[in-house]
mmCIF file of C-alpha atoms in Angstrom:
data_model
loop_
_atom_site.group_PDB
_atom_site.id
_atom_site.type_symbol
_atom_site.label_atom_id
_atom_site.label_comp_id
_atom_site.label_asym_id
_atom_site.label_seq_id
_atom_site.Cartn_x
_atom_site.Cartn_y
_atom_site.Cartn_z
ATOM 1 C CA UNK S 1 -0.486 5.026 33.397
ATOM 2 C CA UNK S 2 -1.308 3.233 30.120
ATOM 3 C CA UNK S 3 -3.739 5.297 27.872
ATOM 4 C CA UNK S 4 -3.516 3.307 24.565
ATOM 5 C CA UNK S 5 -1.840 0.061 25.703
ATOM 6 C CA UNK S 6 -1.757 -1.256 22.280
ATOM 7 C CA UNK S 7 0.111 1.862 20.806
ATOM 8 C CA UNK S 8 2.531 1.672 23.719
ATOM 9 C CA UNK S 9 2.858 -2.758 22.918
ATOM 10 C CA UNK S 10 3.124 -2.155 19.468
ATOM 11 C CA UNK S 11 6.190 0.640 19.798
ATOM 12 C CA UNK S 12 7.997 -1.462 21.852
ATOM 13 C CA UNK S 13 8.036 -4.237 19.947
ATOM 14 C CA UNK S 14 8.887 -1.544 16.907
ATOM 15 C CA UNK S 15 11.722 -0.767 18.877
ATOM 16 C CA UNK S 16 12.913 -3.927 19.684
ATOM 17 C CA UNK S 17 13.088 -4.862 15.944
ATOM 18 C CA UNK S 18 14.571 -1.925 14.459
ATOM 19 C CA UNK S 19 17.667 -2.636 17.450
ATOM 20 C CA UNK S 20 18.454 -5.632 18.434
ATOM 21 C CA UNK S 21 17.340 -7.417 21.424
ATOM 22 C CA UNK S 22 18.432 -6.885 24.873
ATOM 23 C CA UNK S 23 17.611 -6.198 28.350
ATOM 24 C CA UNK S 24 19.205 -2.587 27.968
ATOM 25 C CA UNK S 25 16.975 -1.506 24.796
ATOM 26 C CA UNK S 26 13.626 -3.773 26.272
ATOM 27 C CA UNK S 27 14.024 -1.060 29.088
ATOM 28 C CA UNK S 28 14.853 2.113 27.183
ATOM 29 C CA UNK S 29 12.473 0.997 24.021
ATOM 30 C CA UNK S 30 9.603 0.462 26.712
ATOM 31 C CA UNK S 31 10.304 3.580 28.001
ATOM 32 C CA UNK S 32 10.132 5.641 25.045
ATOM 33 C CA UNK S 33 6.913 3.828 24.159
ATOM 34 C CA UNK S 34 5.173 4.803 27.333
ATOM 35 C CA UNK S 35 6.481 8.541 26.836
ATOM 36 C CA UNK S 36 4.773 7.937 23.516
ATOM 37 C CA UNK S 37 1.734 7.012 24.391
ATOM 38 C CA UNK S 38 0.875 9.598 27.624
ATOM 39 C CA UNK S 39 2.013 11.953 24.351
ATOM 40 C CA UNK S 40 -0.774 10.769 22.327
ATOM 41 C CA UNK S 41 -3.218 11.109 25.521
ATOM 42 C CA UNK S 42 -2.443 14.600 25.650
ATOM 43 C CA UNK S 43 -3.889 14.860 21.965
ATOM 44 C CA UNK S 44 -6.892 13.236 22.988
ATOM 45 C CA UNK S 45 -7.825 11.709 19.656
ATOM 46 C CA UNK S 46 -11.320 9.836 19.777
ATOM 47 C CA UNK S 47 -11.087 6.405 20.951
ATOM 48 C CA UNK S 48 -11.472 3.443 19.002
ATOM 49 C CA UNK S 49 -13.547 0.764 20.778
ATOM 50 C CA UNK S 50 -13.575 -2.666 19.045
ATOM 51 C CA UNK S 51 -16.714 -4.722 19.743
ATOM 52 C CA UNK S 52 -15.430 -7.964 17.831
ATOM 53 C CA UNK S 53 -12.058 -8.778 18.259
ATOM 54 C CA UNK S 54 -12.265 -12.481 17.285
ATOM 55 C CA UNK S 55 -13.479 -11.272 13.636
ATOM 56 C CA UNK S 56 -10.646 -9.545 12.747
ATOM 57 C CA UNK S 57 -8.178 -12.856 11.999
ATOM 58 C CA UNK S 58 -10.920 -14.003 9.278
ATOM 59 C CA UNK S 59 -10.950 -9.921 7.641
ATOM 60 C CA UNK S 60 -7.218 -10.373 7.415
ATOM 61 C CA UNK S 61 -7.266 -13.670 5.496
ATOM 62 C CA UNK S 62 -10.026 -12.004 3.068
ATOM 63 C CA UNK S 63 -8.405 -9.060 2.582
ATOM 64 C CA UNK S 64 -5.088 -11.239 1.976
ATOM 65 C CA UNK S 65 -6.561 -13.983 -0.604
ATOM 66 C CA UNK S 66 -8.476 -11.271 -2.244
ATOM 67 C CA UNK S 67 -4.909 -9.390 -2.358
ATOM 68 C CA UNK S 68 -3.521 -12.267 -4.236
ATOM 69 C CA UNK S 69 -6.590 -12.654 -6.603
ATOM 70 C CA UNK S 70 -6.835 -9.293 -7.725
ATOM 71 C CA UNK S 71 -2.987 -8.900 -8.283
ATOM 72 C CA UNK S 72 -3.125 -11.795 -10.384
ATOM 73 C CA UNK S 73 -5.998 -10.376 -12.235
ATOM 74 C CA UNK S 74 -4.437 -6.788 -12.931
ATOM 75 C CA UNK S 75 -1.310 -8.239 -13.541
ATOM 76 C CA UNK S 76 -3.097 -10.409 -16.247
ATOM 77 C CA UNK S 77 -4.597 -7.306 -17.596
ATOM 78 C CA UNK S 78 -1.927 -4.805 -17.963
ATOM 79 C CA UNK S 79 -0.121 -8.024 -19.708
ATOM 80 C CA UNK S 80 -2.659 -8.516 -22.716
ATOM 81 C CA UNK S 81 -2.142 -4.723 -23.206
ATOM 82 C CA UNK S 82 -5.136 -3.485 -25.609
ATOM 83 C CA UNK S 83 -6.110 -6.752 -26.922
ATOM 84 C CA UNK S 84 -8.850 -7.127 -24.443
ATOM 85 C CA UNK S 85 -12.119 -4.724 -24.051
ATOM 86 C CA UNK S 86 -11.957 -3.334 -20.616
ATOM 87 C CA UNK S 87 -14.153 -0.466 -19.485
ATOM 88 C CA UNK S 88 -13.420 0.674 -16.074
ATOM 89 C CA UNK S 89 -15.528 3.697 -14.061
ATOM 90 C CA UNK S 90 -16.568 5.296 -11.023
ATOM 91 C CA UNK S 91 -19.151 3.781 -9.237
ATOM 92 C CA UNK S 92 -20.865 5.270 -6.377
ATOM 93 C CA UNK S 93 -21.683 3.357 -3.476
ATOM 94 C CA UNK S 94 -23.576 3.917 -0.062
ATOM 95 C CA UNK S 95 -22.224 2.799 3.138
ATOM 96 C CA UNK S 96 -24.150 2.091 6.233
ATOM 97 C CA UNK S 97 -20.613 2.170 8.118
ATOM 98 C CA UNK S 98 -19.780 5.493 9.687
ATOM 99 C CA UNK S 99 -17.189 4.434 12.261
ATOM 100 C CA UNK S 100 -14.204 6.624 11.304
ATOM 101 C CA UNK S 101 -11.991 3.988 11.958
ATOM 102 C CA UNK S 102 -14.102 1.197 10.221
ATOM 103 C CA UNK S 103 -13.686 3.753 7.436
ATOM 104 C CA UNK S 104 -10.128 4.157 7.439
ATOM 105 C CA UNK S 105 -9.668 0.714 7.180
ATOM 106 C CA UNK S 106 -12.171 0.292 4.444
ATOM 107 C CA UNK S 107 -10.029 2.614 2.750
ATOM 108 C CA UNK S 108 -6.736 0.634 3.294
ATOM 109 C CA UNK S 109 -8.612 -2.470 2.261
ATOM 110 C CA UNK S 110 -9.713 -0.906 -1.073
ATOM 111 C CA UNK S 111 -6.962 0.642 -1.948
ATOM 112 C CA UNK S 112 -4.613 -2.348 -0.675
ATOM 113 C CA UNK S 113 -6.552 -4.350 -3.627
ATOM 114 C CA UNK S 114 -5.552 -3.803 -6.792
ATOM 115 C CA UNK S 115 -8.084 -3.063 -9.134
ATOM 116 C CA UNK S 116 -10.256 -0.726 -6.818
ATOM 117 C CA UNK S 117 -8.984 2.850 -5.492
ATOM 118 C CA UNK S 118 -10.983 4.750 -2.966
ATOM 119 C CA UNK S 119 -11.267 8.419 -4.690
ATOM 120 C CA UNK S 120 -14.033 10.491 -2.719
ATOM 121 C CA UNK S 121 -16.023 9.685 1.112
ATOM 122 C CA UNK S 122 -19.374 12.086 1.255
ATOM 123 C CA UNK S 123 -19.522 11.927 5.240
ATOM 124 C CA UNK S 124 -22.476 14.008 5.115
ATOM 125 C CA UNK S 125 -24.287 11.495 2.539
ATOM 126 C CA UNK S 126 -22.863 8.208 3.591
ATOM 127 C CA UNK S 127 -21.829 7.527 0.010
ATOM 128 C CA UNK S 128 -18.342 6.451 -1.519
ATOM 129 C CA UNK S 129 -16.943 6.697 -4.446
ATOM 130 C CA UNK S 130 -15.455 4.251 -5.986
ATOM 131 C CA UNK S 131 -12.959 3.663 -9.006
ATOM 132 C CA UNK S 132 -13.133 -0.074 -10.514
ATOM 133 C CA UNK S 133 -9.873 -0.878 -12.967
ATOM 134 C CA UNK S 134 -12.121 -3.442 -14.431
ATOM 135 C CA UNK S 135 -15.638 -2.753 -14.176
ATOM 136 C CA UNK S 136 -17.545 -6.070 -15.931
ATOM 137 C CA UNK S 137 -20.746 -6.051 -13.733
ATOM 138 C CA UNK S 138 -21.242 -3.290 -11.265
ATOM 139 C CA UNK S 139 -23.540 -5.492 -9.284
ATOM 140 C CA UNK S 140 -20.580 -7.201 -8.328
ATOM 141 C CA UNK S 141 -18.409 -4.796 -7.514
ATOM 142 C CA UNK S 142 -21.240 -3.517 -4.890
ATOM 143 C CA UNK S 143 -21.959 -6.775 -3.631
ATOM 144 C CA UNK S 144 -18.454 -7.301 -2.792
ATOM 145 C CA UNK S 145 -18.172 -4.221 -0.748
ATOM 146 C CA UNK S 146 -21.078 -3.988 0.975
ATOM 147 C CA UNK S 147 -21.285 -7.492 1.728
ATOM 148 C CA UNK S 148 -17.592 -8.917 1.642
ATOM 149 C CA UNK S 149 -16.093 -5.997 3.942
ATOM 150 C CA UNK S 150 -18.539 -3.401 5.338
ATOM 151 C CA UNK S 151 -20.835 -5.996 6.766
ATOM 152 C CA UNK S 152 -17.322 -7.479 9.032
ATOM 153 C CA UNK S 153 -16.368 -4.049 9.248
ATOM 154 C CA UNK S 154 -19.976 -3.390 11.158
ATOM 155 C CA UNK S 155 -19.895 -6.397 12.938
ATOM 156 C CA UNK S 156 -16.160 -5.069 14.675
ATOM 157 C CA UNK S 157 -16.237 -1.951 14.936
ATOM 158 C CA UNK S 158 -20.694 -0.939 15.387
ATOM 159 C CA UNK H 1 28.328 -14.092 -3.046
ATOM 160 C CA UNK H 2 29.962 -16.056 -1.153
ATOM 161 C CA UNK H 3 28.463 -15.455 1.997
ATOM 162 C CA UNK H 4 25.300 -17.223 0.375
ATOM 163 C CA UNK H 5 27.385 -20.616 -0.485
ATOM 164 C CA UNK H 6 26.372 -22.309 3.203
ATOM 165 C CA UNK H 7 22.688 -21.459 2.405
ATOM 166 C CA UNK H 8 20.331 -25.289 1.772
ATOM 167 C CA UNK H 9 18.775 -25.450 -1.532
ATOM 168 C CA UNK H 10 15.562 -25.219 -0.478
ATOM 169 C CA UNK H 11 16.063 -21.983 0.811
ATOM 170 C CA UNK H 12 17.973 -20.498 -1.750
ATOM 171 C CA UNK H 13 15.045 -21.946 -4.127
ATOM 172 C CA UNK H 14 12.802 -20.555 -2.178
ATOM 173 C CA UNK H 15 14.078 -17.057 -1.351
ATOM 174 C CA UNK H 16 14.689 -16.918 -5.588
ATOM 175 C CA UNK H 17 10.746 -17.308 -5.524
ATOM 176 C CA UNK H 18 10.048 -14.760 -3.862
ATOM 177 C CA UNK H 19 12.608 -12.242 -4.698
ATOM 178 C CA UNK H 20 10.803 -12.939 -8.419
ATOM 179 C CA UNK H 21 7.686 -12.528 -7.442
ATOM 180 C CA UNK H 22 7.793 -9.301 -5.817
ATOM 181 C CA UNK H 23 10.559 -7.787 -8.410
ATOM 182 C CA UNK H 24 7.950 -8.808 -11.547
ATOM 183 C CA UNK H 25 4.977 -7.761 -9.984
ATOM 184 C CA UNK H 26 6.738 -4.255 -9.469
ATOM 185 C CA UNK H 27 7.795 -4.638 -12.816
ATOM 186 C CA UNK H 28 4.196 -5.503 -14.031
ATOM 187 C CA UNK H 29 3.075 -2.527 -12.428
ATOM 188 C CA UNK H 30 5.180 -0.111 -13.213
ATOM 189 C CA UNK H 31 4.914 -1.370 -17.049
ATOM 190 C CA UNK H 32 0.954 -0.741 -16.529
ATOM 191 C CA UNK H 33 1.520 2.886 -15.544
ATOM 192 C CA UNK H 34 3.005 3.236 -18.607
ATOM 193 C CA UNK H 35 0.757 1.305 -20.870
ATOM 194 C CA UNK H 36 -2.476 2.493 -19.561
ATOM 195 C CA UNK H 37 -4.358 5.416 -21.039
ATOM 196 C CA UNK H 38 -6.122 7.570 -18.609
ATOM 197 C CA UNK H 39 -5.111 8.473 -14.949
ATOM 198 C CA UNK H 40 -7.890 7.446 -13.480
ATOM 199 C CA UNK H 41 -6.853 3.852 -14.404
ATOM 200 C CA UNK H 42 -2.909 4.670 -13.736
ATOM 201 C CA UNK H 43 -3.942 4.501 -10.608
ATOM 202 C CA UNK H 44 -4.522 0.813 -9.734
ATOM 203 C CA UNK H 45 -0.870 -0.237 -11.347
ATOM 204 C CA UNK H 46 1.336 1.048 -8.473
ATOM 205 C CA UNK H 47 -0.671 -0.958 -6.176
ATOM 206 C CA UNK H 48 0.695 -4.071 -7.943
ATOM 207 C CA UNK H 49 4.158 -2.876 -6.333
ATOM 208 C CA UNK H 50 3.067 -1.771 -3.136
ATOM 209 C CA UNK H 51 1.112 -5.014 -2.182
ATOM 210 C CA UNK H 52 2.522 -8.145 -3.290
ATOM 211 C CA UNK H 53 6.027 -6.829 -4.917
ATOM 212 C CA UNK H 54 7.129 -4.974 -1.193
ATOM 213 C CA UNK H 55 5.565 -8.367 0.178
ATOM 214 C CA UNK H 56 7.744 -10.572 -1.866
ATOM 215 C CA UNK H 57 10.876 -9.281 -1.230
ATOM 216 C CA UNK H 58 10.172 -8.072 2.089
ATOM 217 C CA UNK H 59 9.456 -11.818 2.943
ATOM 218 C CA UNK H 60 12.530 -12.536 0.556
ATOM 219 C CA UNK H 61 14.649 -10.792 2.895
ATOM 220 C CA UNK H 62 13.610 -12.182 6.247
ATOM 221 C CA UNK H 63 14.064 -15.430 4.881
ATOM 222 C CA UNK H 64 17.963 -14.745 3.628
ATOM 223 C CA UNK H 65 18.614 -12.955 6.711
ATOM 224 C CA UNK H 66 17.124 -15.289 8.655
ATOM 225 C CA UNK H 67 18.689 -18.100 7.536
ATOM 226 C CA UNK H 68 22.379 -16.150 7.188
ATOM 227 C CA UNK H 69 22.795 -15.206 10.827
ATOM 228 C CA UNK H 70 20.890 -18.345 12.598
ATOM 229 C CA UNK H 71 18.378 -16.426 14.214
ATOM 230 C CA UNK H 72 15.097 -14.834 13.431
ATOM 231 C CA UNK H 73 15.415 -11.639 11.367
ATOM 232 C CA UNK H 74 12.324 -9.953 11.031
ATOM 233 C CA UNK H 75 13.021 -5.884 11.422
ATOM 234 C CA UNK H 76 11.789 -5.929 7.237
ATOM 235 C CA UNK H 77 8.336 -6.690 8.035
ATOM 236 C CA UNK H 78 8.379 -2.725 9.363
ATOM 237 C CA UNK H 79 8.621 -1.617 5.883
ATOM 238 C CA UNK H 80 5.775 -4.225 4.928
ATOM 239 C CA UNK H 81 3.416 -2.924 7.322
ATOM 240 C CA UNK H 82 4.865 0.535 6.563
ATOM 241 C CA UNK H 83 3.972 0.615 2.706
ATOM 242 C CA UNK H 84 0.742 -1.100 3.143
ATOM 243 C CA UNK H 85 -0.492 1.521 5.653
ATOM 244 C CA UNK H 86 1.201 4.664 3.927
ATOM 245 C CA UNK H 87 -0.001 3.503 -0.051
ATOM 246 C CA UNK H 88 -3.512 4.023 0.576
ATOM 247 C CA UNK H 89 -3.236 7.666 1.783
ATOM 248 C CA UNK H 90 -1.043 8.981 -0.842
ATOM 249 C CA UNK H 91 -2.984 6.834 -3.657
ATOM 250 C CA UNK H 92 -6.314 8.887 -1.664
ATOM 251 C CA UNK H 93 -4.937 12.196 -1.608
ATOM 252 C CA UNK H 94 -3.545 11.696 -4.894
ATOM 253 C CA UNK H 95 -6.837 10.773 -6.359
ATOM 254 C CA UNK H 96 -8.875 13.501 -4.594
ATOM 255 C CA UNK H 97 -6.427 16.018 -6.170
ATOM 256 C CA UNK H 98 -7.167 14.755 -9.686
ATOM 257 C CA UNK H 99 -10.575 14.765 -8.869
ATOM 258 C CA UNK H 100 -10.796 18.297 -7.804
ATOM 259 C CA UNK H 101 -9.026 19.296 -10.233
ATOM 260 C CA UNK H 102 -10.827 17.879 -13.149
ATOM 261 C CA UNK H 103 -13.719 19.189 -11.865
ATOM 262 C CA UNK H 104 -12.196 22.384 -11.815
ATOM 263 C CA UNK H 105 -11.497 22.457 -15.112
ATOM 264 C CA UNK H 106 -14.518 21.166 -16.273
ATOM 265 C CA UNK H 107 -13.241 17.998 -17.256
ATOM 266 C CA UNK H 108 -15.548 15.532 -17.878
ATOM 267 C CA UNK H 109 -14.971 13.206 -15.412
ATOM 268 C CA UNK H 110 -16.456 9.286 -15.494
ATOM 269 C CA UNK H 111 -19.105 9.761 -13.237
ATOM 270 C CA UNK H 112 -19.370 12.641 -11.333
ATOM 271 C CA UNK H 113 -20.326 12.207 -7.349
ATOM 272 C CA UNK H 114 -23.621 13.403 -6.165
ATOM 273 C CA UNK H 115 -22.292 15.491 -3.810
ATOM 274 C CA UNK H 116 -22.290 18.985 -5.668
ATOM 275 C CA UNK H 117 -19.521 21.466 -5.021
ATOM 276 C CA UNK H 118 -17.511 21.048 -1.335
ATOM 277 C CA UNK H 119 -16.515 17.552 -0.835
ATOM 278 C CA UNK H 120 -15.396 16.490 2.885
ATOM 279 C CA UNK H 121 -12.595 15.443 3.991
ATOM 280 C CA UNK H 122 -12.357 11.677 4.441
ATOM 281 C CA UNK H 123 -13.499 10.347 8.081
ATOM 282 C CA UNK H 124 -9.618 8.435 8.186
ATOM 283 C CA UNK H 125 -8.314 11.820 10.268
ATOM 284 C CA UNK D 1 24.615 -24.550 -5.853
ATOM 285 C CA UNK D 2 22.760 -22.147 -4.176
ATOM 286 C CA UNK D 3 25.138 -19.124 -3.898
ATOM 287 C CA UNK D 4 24.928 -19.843 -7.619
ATOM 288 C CA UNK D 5 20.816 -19.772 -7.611
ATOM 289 C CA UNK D 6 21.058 -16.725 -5.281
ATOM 290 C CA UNK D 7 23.181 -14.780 -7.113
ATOM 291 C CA UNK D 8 20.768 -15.634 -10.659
ATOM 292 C CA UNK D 9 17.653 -14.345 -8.743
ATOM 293 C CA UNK D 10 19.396 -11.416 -7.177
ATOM 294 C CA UNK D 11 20.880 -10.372 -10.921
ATOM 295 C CA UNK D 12 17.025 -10.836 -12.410
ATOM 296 C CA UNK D 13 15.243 -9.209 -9.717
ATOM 297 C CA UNK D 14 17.810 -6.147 -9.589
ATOM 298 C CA UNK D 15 17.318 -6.026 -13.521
ATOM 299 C CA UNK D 16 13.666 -5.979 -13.222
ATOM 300 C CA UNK D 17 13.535 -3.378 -10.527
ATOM 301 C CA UNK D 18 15.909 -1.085 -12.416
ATOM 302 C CA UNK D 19 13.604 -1.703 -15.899
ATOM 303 C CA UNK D 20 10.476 -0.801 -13.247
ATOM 304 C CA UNK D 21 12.783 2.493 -11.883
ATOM 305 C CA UNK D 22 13.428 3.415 -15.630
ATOM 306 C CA UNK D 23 9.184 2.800 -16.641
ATOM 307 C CA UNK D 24 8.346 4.909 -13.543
ATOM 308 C CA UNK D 25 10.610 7.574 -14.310
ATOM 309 C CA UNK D 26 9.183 7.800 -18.260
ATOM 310 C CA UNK D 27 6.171 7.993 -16.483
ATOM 311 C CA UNK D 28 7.397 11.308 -14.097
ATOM 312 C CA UNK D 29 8.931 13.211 -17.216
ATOM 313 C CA UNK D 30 6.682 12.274 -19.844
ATOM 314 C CA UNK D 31 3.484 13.371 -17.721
ATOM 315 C CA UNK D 32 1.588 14.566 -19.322
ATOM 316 C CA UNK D 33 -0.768 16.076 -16.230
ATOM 317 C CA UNK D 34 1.099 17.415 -12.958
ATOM 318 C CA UNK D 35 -0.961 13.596 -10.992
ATOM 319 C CA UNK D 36 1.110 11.297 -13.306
ATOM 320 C CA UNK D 37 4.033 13.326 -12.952
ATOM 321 C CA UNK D 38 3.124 12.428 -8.502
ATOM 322 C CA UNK D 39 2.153 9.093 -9.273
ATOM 323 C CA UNK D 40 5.336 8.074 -11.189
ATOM 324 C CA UNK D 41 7.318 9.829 -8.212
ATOM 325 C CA UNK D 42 5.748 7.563 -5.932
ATOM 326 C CA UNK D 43 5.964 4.164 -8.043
ATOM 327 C CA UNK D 44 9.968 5.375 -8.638
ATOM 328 C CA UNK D 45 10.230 5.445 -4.962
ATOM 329 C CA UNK D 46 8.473 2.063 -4.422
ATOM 330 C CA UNK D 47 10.720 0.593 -6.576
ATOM 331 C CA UNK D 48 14.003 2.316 -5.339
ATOM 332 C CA UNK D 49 13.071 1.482 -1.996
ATOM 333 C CA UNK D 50 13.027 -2.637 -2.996
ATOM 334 C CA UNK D 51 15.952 -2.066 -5.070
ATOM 335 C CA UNK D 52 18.124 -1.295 -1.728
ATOM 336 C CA UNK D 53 16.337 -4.223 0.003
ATOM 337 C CA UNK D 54 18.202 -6.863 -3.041
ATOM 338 C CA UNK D 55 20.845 -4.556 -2.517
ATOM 339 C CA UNK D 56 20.971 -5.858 0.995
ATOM 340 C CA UNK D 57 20.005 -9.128 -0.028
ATOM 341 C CA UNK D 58 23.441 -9.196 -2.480
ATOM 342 C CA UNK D 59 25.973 -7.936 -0.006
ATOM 343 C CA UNK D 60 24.740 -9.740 3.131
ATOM 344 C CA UNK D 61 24.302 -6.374 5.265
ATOM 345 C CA UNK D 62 21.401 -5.416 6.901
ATOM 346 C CA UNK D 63 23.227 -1.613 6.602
ATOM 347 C CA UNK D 64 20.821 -1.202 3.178
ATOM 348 C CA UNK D 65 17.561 -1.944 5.054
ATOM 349 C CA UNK D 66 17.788 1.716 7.408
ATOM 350 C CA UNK D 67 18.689 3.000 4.310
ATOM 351 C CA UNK D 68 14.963 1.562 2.448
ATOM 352 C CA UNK D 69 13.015 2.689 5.543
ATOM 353 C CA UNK D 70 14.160 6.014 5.313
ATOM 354 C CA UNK D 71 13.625 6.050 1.565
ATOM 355 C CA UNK D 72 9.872 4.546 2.142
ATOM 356 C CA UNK D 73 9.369 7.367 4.420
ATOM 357 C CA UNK D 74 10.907 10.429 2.547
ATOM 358 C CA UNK D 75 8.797 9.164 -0.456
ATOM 359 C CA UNK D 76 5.319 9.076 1.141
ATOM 360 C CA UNK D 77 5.773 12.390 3.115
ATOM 361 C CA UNK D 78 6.907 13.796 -0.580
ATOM 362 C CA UNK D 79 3.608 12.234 -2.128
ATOM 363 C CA UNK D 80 1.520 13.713 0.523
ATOM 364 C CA UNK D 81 2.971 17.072 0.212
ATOM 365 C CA UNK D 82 2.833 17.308 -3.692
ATOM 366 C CA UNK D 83 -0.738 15.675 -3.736
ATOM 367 C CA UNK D 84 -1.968 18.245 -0.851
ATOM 368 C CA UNK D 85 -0.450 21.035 -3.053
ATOM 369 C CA UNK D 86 -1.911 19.604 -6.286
ATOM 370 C CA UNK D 87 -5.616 19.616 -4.741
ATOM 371 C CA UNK D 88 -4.846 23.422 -3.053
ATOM 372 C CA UNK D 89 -1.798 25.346 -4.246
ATOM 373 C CA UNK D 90 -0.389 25.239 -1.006
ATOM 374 C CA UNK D 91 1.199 23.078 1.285
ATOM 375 C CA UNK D 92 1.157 25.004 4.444
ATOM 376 C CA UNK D 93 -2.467 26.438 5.137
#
């Protein structure tokens, strides 16, 4: 009846805010969001299976804080204009994660940050490449991948 | 704007904070791909607008709206959750295309990836 | 007092986003590679897409917000398609 109840939820409540709320549309948008979902059964796409759900509230607020941070930082950056010494570069990086959706959100995550930008995935390798706007210490940069994200990312989703 | 006159302080204050926020960090970033030299680094300035200028005035917004009609208003947070889902892909694609392309060229390219020739397609399908 | 603060903020952030509109558009002529020209497209229609949300913010109708969504979408659908054609030559394979 339900193949991807959270799909289905999360149209419906799309629905509901894009209208405004009554018993009328709560029918019809719940409706169209169960239409929706047997749809996207009949594509069979693979199945993501979450193993940790109570991690993902603490991701979020790292991935929001370390929003802010870098903003601030590139903001700072692009400010002083060419008065500072900046190299930045491409830094390649291995990954232990191969969940395709642990990777997708990786990528969101990384690109969602200022001051990083997900440019190439070798699947066949395991290894990502990486462009860093401001590349100081590329120890860091590593350590804050592999062990800020990709380790939470393992935990949920391996 | 008159409709705005029945507003508290405190909300107009804070709405004002917000709107400024997210229309200078646009700003910021739109000014940096501008400024900066190569595309490779062109690349991190939209991001500036797509994370926490759409935040700002997306939560800028609910607030006003919110507080106009007397009841919770928060259909904006759509586009939030829209442009933070949609940026990385085209930012992705957009990079991968400059990629392959300098390579095609022979450009020289920061650091090339070990991978040698045929890259795959990212696992996000 | 605070239509008066409102109505500041609303005049700075719409100047800001229009100065952002204007940097992003230099960005889209001036090039100089066919990915800057993409990249400005996209920050132009970031930007555009906030300007209508102050838009809606200034006359008090939600009308302008439809109008931002549909403006979000058209732009990354654009992106995609010009970066997919950039990388291959084609957009249709």
């Amino acid at each position: 009846m339900l193949p991807y109840p959270l799909l289905t939820a999360a149209l419906a409540i799309m629905w509901m805010l894009l209208t405004s709320f009554s018993p009328g549309q709560l029918l019809l948008g719940t409706a169209v969001a169960m239409v929706a979902g047997q749809g996207m059964a009949a594509l069979h796409p693979a199945k993501p299976r979450l193993r940790r759900w109570d991690l993902i509230p603490k991701l979020t607020a790292i991935v929001l804080y370390d929003i802010v941070r870098s903003n601030i930082a590139v903001a700072g950056i692009i400010l002083q204009g060419r008065r500072r010494q900046r190299t930045s570069g491409l830094l390649t990086i291995p990954l232990e994660l191969h969940h395709p959706m642990g990777l997708a959100v990786l990528a969101v995550i990384v690109t969602s940050t200022p001051g990083t930008a997900w440019i190439d995935y070798n699947s066949a390798r395991g290894t990502l490449l990486l462009h860093v706007f401001d590349l100081v210490d590329e120890k860091e940069w590593l350590d804050l991948i592999k062990n800020r994200y990709e380790q939470l990312l393992l935990e949920i989703f391996e | 704007m008159s409709h705005a006159s029945e507003l508290p302080i405190w909300a107009a204050l804070l709405i004002s904070v917000f709107l400024l926020l997210g229309a200078g960090l646009t700003l910021v970033g739109t000014l940096g791909l501008v400024r900066l030299q190569t595309f490779y680094d062109r690349i991190h300035a939209p991001t500036l607008g797509s994370s926490w200028g759409t935040g700002g005035i997306v939560m800028a917004s609910m607030i006003f709206f919110t507080m106009l009609q007397s009841r919770p208003v928060i259909h904006e947070i759509l586009i939030g959750i829209f442009v933070t889902v949609t940026t990385p892909v085209t930012l992705m694609l957009l990079a991968r295309a400059a990629l392959h392309r300098d390579r095609l060229e022979g450009r020289d390219v920061p650091m090339a990836s070990p991978a040698d020739g045929e890259t795959d397609e990212p696992a996000a399908d | 007092m605070s239509a008066v603060i409102l109505a500041l903020a609303v005049t700075v952030a719409q100047l800001a986003l229009a100065a952002a509109m204007a940097l992003a558009l230099w960005r889209m002529v001036r090039g100089p590679r066919a990915q800057d020209r993409v990249l400005g497209l996209d920050a132009l229609y970031v930007s555009s897409m906030l300007q209508l949300l102050v838009f809606g913010i200034r006359t008090g109708n939600t009308v302008y917000f439809e109008s931002s969504l549909v403006i979000g979408v058209l732009g990354f659908v654009a992106t995609v398609a010009l970066a997919k054609f950039l990388m291959r030559g084609e957009v249709i394979e």
